[in-house]
mmCIF file of C-alpha atoms in Angstrom:
data_model
loop_
_atom_site.group_PDB
_atom_site.id
_atom_site.type_symbol
_atom_site.label_atom_id
_atom_site.label_comp_id
_atom_site.label_asym_id
_atom_site.label_seq_id
_atom_site.Cartn_x
_atom_site.Cartn_y
_atom_site.Cartn_z
ATOM 1 C CA UNK A 1 16.289 -1.167 -6.707
ATOM 2 C CA UNK A 2 13.285 -3.352 -6.038
ATOM 3 C CA UNK A 3 10.318 -3.800 -8.332
ATOM 4 C CA UNK A 4 7.058 -5.701 -8.714
ATOM 5 C CA UNK A 5 5.329 -6.811 -11.877
ATOM 6 C CA UNK A 6 1.682 -7.759 -12.100
ATOM 7 C CA UNK A 7 1.478 -8.885 -15.710
ATOM 8 C CA UNK A 8 -2.322 -8.948 -15.965
ATOM 9 C CA UNK A 9 -4.335 -5.738 -15.779
ATOM 10 C CA UNK A 10 -7.506 -7.799 -15.410
ATOM 11 C CA UNK A 11 -8.416 -11.345 -14.483
ATOM 12 C CA UNK A 12 -11.859 -12.750 -15.178
ATOM 13 C CA UNK A 13 -13.129 -15.880 -13.468
ATOM 14 C CA UNK A 14 -16.494 -17.539 -12.940
ATOM 15 C CA UNK A 15 -17.850 -17.838 -9.427
ATOM 16 C CA UNK A 16 -16.869 -21.140 -7.873
ATOM 17 C CA UNK A 17 -13.801 -21.554 -10.068
ATOM 18 C CA UNK A 18 -10.250 -21.266 -8.763
ATOM 19 C CA UNK A 19 -8.490 -17.941 -9.271
ATOM 20 C CA UNK A 20 -4.868 -16.907 -9.635
ATOM 21 C CA UNK A 21 -3.489 -13.388 -9.669
ATOM 22 C CA UNK A 22 0.147 -13.283 -10.742
ATOM 23 C CA UNK A 23 3.030 -11.366 -9.219
ATOM 24 C CA UNK A 24 6.762 -11.435 -9.865
ATOM 25 C CA UNK A 25 9.336 -9.393 -8.039
ATOM 26 C CA UNK A 26 12.921 -8.217 -8.118
ATOM 27 C CA UNK A 27 14.822 -7.354 -4.944
ATOM 28 C CA UNK A 28 18.284 -7.537 -3.466
ATOM 29 C CA UNK A 29 18.444 -10.005 -0.638
ATOM 30 C CA UNK A 30 15.538 -11.819 0.934
ATOM 31 C CA UNK A 31 12.137 -10.448 -0.036
ATOM 32 C CA UNK A 32 9.245 -9.586 2.181
ATOM 33 C CA UNK A 33 6.121 -10.043 0.077
ATOM 34 C CA UNK A 34 2.579 -8.791 0.607
ATOM 35 C CA UNK A 35 -0.839 -8.878 -1.009
ATOM 36 C CA UNK A 36 -3.403 -6.156 -0.464
ATOM 37 C CA UNK A 37 -6.940 -5.722 -1.780
ATOM 38 C CA UNK A 38 -8.635 -2.427 -2.583
ATOM 39 C CA UNK A 39 -12.371 -1.963 -2.975
ATOM 40 C CA UNK A 40 -13.767 1.109 -4.779
ATOM 41 C CA UNK A 41 -13.166 4.363 -2.901
ATOM 42 C CA UNK A 42 -11.434 2.505 -0.103
ATOM 43 C CA UNK A 43 -7.903 2.167 1.204
ATOM 44 C CA UNK A 44 -5.875 -0.992 0.918
ATOM 45 C CA UNK A 45 -6.679 -3.980 3.105
ATOM 46 C CA UNK A 46 -3.962 -6.430 4.065
ATOM 47 C CA UNK A 47 -4.514 -10.012 2.866
ATOM 48 C CA UNK A 48 -1.338 -11.917 3.610
ATOM 49 C CA UNK A 49 2.432 -11.754 3.817
ATOM 50 C CA UNK A 50 5.526 -13.888 3.328
ATOM 51 C CA UNK A 51 8.538 -13.146 5.459
ATOM 52 C CA UNK A 52 10.168 -16.523 5.971
ATOM 53 C CA UNK A 53 9.231 -20.146 6.522
ATOM 54 C CA UNK A 54 6.671 -22.155 4.554
ATOM 55 C CA UNK A 55 6.387 -21.192 0.930
ATOM 56 C CA UNK A 56 2.585 -21.487 1.034
ATOM 57 C CA UNK A 57 1.070 -18.634 2.986
ATOM 58 C CA UNK A 58 -2.565 -18.570 4.054
ATOM 59 C CA UNK A 59 -4.339 -15.276 4.545
ATOM 60 C CA UNK A 60 -7.697 -13.617 4.991
ATOM 61 C CA UNK A 61 -10.947 -14.546 3.219
ATOM 62 C CA UNK A 62 -9.647 -17.918 2.011
ATOM 63 C CA UNK A 63 -6.779 -16.472 -0.016
ATOM 64 C CA UNK A 64 -3.339 -18.025 -0.136
ATOM 65 C CA UNK A 65 -0.109 -17.305 -1.964
ATOM 66 C CA UNK A 66 2.882 -19.384 -2.923
ATOM 67 C CA UNK A 67 6.402 -18.030 -2.696
ATOM 68 C CA UNK A 68 8.662 -19.407 -5.417
ATOM 69 C CA UNK A 69 12.213 -18.204 -5.008
ATOM 70 C CA UNK A 70 13.574 -19.692 -8.231
ATOM 71 C CA UNK A 71 10.857 -18.023 -10.294
ATOM 72 C CA UNK A 72 10.800 -14.882 -8.107
ATOM 73 C CA UNK A 73 7.022 -15.160 -7.962
ATOM 74 C CA UNK A 74 4.336 -14.746 -5.321
ATOM 75 C CA UNK A 75 1.044 -15.611 -6.996
ATOM 76 C CA UNK A 76 -2.223 -15.095 -5.136
ATOM 77 C CA UNK A 77 -4.701 -17.970 -5.247
ATOM 78 C CA UNK A 78 -8.128 -18.982 -4.028
ATOM 79 C CA UNK A 79 -9.720 -22.392 -4.599
ATOM 80 C CA UNK A 80 -13.254 -21.091 -5.174
ATOM 81 C CA UNK A 81 -13.941 -17.488 -6.211
ATOM 82 C CA UNK A 82 -16.840 -15.421 -4.911
ATOM 83 C CA UNK A 83 -18.505 -12.478 -6.642
ATOM 84 C CA UNK A 84 -17.582 -10.426 -3.568
ATOM 85 C CA UNK A 85 -13.884 -11.078 -4.314
ATOM 86 C CA UNK A 86 -14.169 -8.662 -7.255
ATOM 87 C CA UNK A 87 -11.730 -5.851 -6.435
ATOM 88 C CA UNK A 88 -8.293 -4.461 -7.207
ATOM 89 C CA UNK A 89 -5.378 -6.549 -5.936
ATOM 90 C CA UNK A 90 -1.886 -5.230 -5.257
ATOM 91 C CA UNK A 91 1.304 -7.164 -4.725
ATOM 92 C CA UNK A 92 4.125 -5.449 -2.822
ATOM 93 C CA UNK A 93 7.744 -6.266 -2.030
ATOM 94 C CA UNK A 94 10.105 -4.841 0.540
ATOM 95 C CA UNK A 95 13.497 -5.752 1.882
ATOM 96 C CA UNK A 96 15.659 -4.820 4.851
ATOM 97 C CA UNK A 97 17.940 -2.843 2.546
ATOM 98 C CA UNK A 98 18.981 0.258 4.451
ATOM 99 C CA UNK A 99 16.828 -0.833 7.358
ATOM 100 C CA UNK A 100 13.714 0.908 6.112
ATOM 101 C CA UNK A 101 11.645 -1.982 4.675
ATOM 102 C CA UNK A 102 9.860 0.481 2.398
ATOM 103 C CA UNK A 103 7.503 -1.462 0.113
ATOM 104 C CA UNK A 104 7.179 -1.139 -3.629
ATOM 105 C CA UNK A 105 3.743 -1.854 -5.043
ATOM 106 C CA UNK A 106 2.738 -3.274 -8.383
ATOM 107 C CA UNK A 107 0.252 -1.503 -10.641
ATOM 108 C CA UNK A 108 -2.569 -3.727 -9.516
ATOM 109 C CA UNK A 109 -4.764 -6.398 -11.100
ATOM 110 C CA UNK A 110 -8.490 -5.987 -11.375
ATOM 111 C CA UNK A 111 -10.233 -9.231 -10.476
ATOM 112 C CA UNK A 112 -13.728 -9.688 -11.862
ATOM 113 C CA UNK A 113 -15.723 -12.678 -10.671
ATOM 114 C CA UNK A 114 -18.779 -13.399 -12.801
ATOM 115 C CA UNK A 115 -21.907 -14.957 -11.274
ATOM 116 C CA UNK B 1 -8.775 -0.674 18.733
ATOM 117 C CA UNK B 2 -9.402 2.125 16.238
ATOM 118 C CA UNK B 3 -8.195 1.929 12.654
ATOM 119 C CA UNK B 4 -6.362 4.464 10.541
ATOM 120 C CA UNK B 5 -8.437 7.532 9.745
ATOM 121 C CA UNK B 6 -7.795 10.323 7.259
ATOM 122 C CA UNK B 7 -9.285 13.743 6.678
ATOM 123 C CA UNK B 8 -10.693 15.227 4.629
ATOM 124 C CA UNK B 9 -12.261 12.588 2.407
ATOM 125 C CA UNK B 10 -12.252 14.776 -0.672
ATOM 126 C CA UNK B 11 -10.564 18.052 -1.498
ATOM 127 C CA UNK B 12 -10.530 20.356 -4.496
ATOM 128 C CA UNK B 13 -7.740 22.882 -4.936
ATOM 129 C CA UNK B 14 -6.415 25.047 -7.716
ATOM 130 C CA UNK B 15 -2.956 25.000 -9.193
ATOM 131 C CA UNK B 16 -0.392 26.838 -7.064
ATOM 132 C CA UNK B 17 -2.290 26.440 -3.818
ATOM 133 C CA UNK B 18 -1.111 24.584 -0.747
ATOM 134 C CA UNK B 19 -2.850 21.654 0.934
ATOM 135 C CA UNK B 20 -2.599 19.805 4.246
ATOM 136 C CA UNK B 21 -3.879 16.257 4.636
ATOM 137 C CA UNK B 22 -4.236 14.605 8.023
ATOM 138 C CA UNK B 23 -3.914 11.058 9.304
ATOM 139 C CA UNK B 24 -4.585 9.447 12.628
ATOM 140 C CA UNK B 25 -2.615 6.251 13.124
ATOM 141 C CA UNK B 26 -3.979 3.005 14.442
ATOM 142 C CA UNK B 27 -3.713 2.776 18.209
ATOM 143 C CA UNK B 28 -0.320 1.473 19.337
ATOM 144 C CA UNK B 29 1.441 2.188 16.024
ATOM 145 C CA UNK B 30 4.577 4.328 15.952
ATOM 146 C CA UNK B 31 5.297 4.589 12.230
ATOM 147 C CA UNK B 32 3.344 6.320 9.499
ATOM 148 C CA UNK B 33 3.860 6.270 5.751
ATOM 149 C CA UNK B 34 2.258 8.345 3.020
ATOM 150 C CA UNK B 35 1.541 7.162 -0.494
ATOM 151 C CA UNK B 36 0.255 8.771 -3.671
ATOM 152 C CA UNK B 37 -2.019 6.623 -5.808
ATOM 153 C CA UNK B 38 -2.715 8.073 -9.220
ATOM 154 C CA UNK B 39 -5.658 6.757 -11.189
ATOM 155 C CA UNK B 40 -4.930 3.251 -12.503
ATOM 156 C CA UNK B 41 -1.643 2.984 -10.653
ATOM 157 C CA UNK B 42 -0.335 1.327 -7.538
ATOM 158 C CA UNK B 43 0.546 3.381 -4.471
ATOM 159 C CA UNK B 44 3.830 5.285 -4.762
ATOM 160 C CA UNK B 45 5.796 5.818 -1.557
ATOM 161 C CA UNK B 46 6.210 9.476 -0.569
ATOM 162 C CA UNK B 47 7.863 9.261 2.851
ATOM 163 C CA UNK B 48 7.786 7.533 6.197
ATOM 164 C CA UNK B 49 8.005 8.894 9.735
ATOM 165 C CA UNK B 50 9.161 7.039 12.818
ATOM 166 C CA UNK B 51 9.124 8.743 16.198
ATOM 167 C CA UNK B 52 8.608 12.148 14.587
ATOM 168 C CA UNK B 53 11.644 11.812 12.305
ATOM 169 C CA UNK B 54 11.609 11.210 8.566
ATOM 170 C CA UNK B 55 12.762 7.636 8.037
ATOM 171 C CA UNK B 56 12.809 7.246 4.291
ATOM 172 C CA UNK B 57 11.667 9.209 1.282
ATOM 173 C CA UNK B 58 10.558 8.279 -2.189
ATOM 174 C CA UNK B 59 11.126 10.126 -5.439
ATOM 175 C CA UNK B 60 9.014 13.179 -4.635
ATOM 176 C CA UNK B 61 10.116 16.839 -4.723
ATOM 177 C CA UNK B 62 10.687 18.892 -1.557
ATOM 178 C CA UNK B 63 7.330 20.625 -1.933
ATOM 179 C CA UNK B 64 5.954 17.399 -0.446
ATOM 180 C CA UNK B 65 6.646 17.566 3.264
ATOM 181 C CA UNK B 66 5.323 15.931 6.387
ATOM 182 C CA UNK B 67 5.089 15.913 10.121
ATOM 183 C CA UNK B 68 4.496 13.263 12.735
ATOM 184 C CA UNK B 69 3.244 14.368 16.137
ATOM 185 C CA UNK B 70 3.927 12.890 19.582
ATOM 186 C CA UNK B 71 0.591 11.105 19.483
ATOM 187 C CA UNK B 72 1.725 9.537 16.159
ATOM 188 C CA UNK B 73 -0.818 11.401 14.072
ATOM 189 C CA UNK B 74 0.601 12.871 10.903
ATOM 190 C CA UNK B 75 0.232 15.538 8.242
ATOM 191 C CA UNK B 76 1.165 15.618 4.591
ATOM 192 C CA UNK B 77 1.723 19.096 3.169
ATOM 193 C CA UNK B 78 1.980 19.837 -0.508
ATOM 194 C CA UNK B 79 2.994 23.310 -1.696
ATOM 195 C CA UNK B 80 2.622 24.854 -5.130
ATOM 196 C CA UNK B 81 0.082 22.290 -6.280
ATOM 197 C CA UNK B 82 0.334 21.003 -9.832
ATOM 198 C CA UNK B 83 -2.308 19.309 -11.942
ATOM 199 C CA UNK B 84 -0.401 16.002 -11.709
ATOM 200 C CA UNK B 85 -0.785 16.066 -7.932
ATOM 201 C CA UNK B 86 -4.389 14.983 -8.403
ATOM 202 C CA UNK B 87 -4.544 11.538 -6.814
ATOM 203 C CA UNK B 88 -5.698 9.461 -3.867
ATOM 204 C CA UNK B 89 -3.360 10.048 -0.931
ATOM 205 C CA UNK B 90 -3.081 7.110 1.413
ATOM 206 C CA UNK B 91 -1.744 7.033 4.915
ATOM 207 C CA UNK B 92 -0.554 3.768 6.441
ATOM 208 C CA UNK B 93 0.503 3.093 10.002
ATOM 209 C CA UNK B 94 2.527 0.256 11.455
ATOM 210 C CA UNK B 95 4.356 -0.802 14.568
ATOM 211 C CA UNK B 96 8.115 -0.771 14.192
ATOM 212 C CA UNK B 97 9.987 -2.966 16.627
ATOM 213 C CA UNK B 98 13.775 -2.895 16.509
ATOM 214 C CA UNK B 99 14.989 -6.233 15.226
ATOM 215 C CA UNK B 100 11.501 -7.425 14.267
ATOM 216 C CA UNK B 101 12.292 -7.024 10.621
ATOM 217 C CA UNK B 102 9.115 -6.019 8.892
ATOM 218 C CA UNK B 103 6.384 -3.448 8.848
ATOM 219 C CA UNK B 104 2.890 -4.755 8.229
ATOM 220 C CA UNK B 105 1.034 -1.639 7.218
ATOM 221 C CA UNK B 106 -2.568 -0.741 7.864
ATOM 222 C CA UNK B 107 -4.056 1.753 5.453
ATOM 223 C CA UNK B 108 -6.585 4.503 5.884
ATOM 224 C CA UNK B 109 -9.384 5.127 3.364
ATOM 225 C CA UNK B 110 -7.454 7.915 1.662
ATOM 226 C CA UNK B 111 -8.022 11.535 0.696
ATOM 227 C CA UNK B 112 -9.023 12.201 -2.887
ATOM 228 C CA UNK B 113 -7.258 15.410 -4.014
ATOM 229 C CA UNK B 114 -8.308 17.117 -7.227
ATOM 230 C CA UNK B 115 -6.198 19.980 -8.547
ATOM 231 C CA UNK B 116 -7.873 22.221 -11.123
#
């Protein structure tokens, strides 16, 4: 079985400071890893993905994530936070097990960026 | 290119009733997945359809059923509603290519279901 852990329910950061939202995963075989963002009363918006290749993945809105196989982590980062980045962030993992690539989502981390 | 749309936006039902939620996939996508997102939780996978056939199912009882139509739109049906079915139901579409390996999913805005 595959699983995702987002150990922080909430992350607070001041505008202009770097931010990190943590994610660790467990999966059989090679992981496919995703980050999504959800604004209030909205569906999930895709930010970035890791399938293979470079461990540092760049995505939308200046976000990036680093895949660390030894630590089974895929932390989301941004060098300089904006107030508009305040939202709910979900990490997800899937694998080709059974050919379905069905993702498992974490519980989400609420990011609050203070002016 | 149109995105994923869902209807209705909000719905209120009473326990024991049946409900149908609808999803229109993003143009060019051939796979649709449904998720249940309870308050304060991440999305939980219900099932996925590919070319009108169920292609994976999560840990949900049979009273959760679905359909995918030739135009790749989809329905989620829930019978005998229970209070715990109250949640945001998300539809996500993707393009499955044999051998491509992954499904990048595009989500609709969701349907908020309240069961009283």
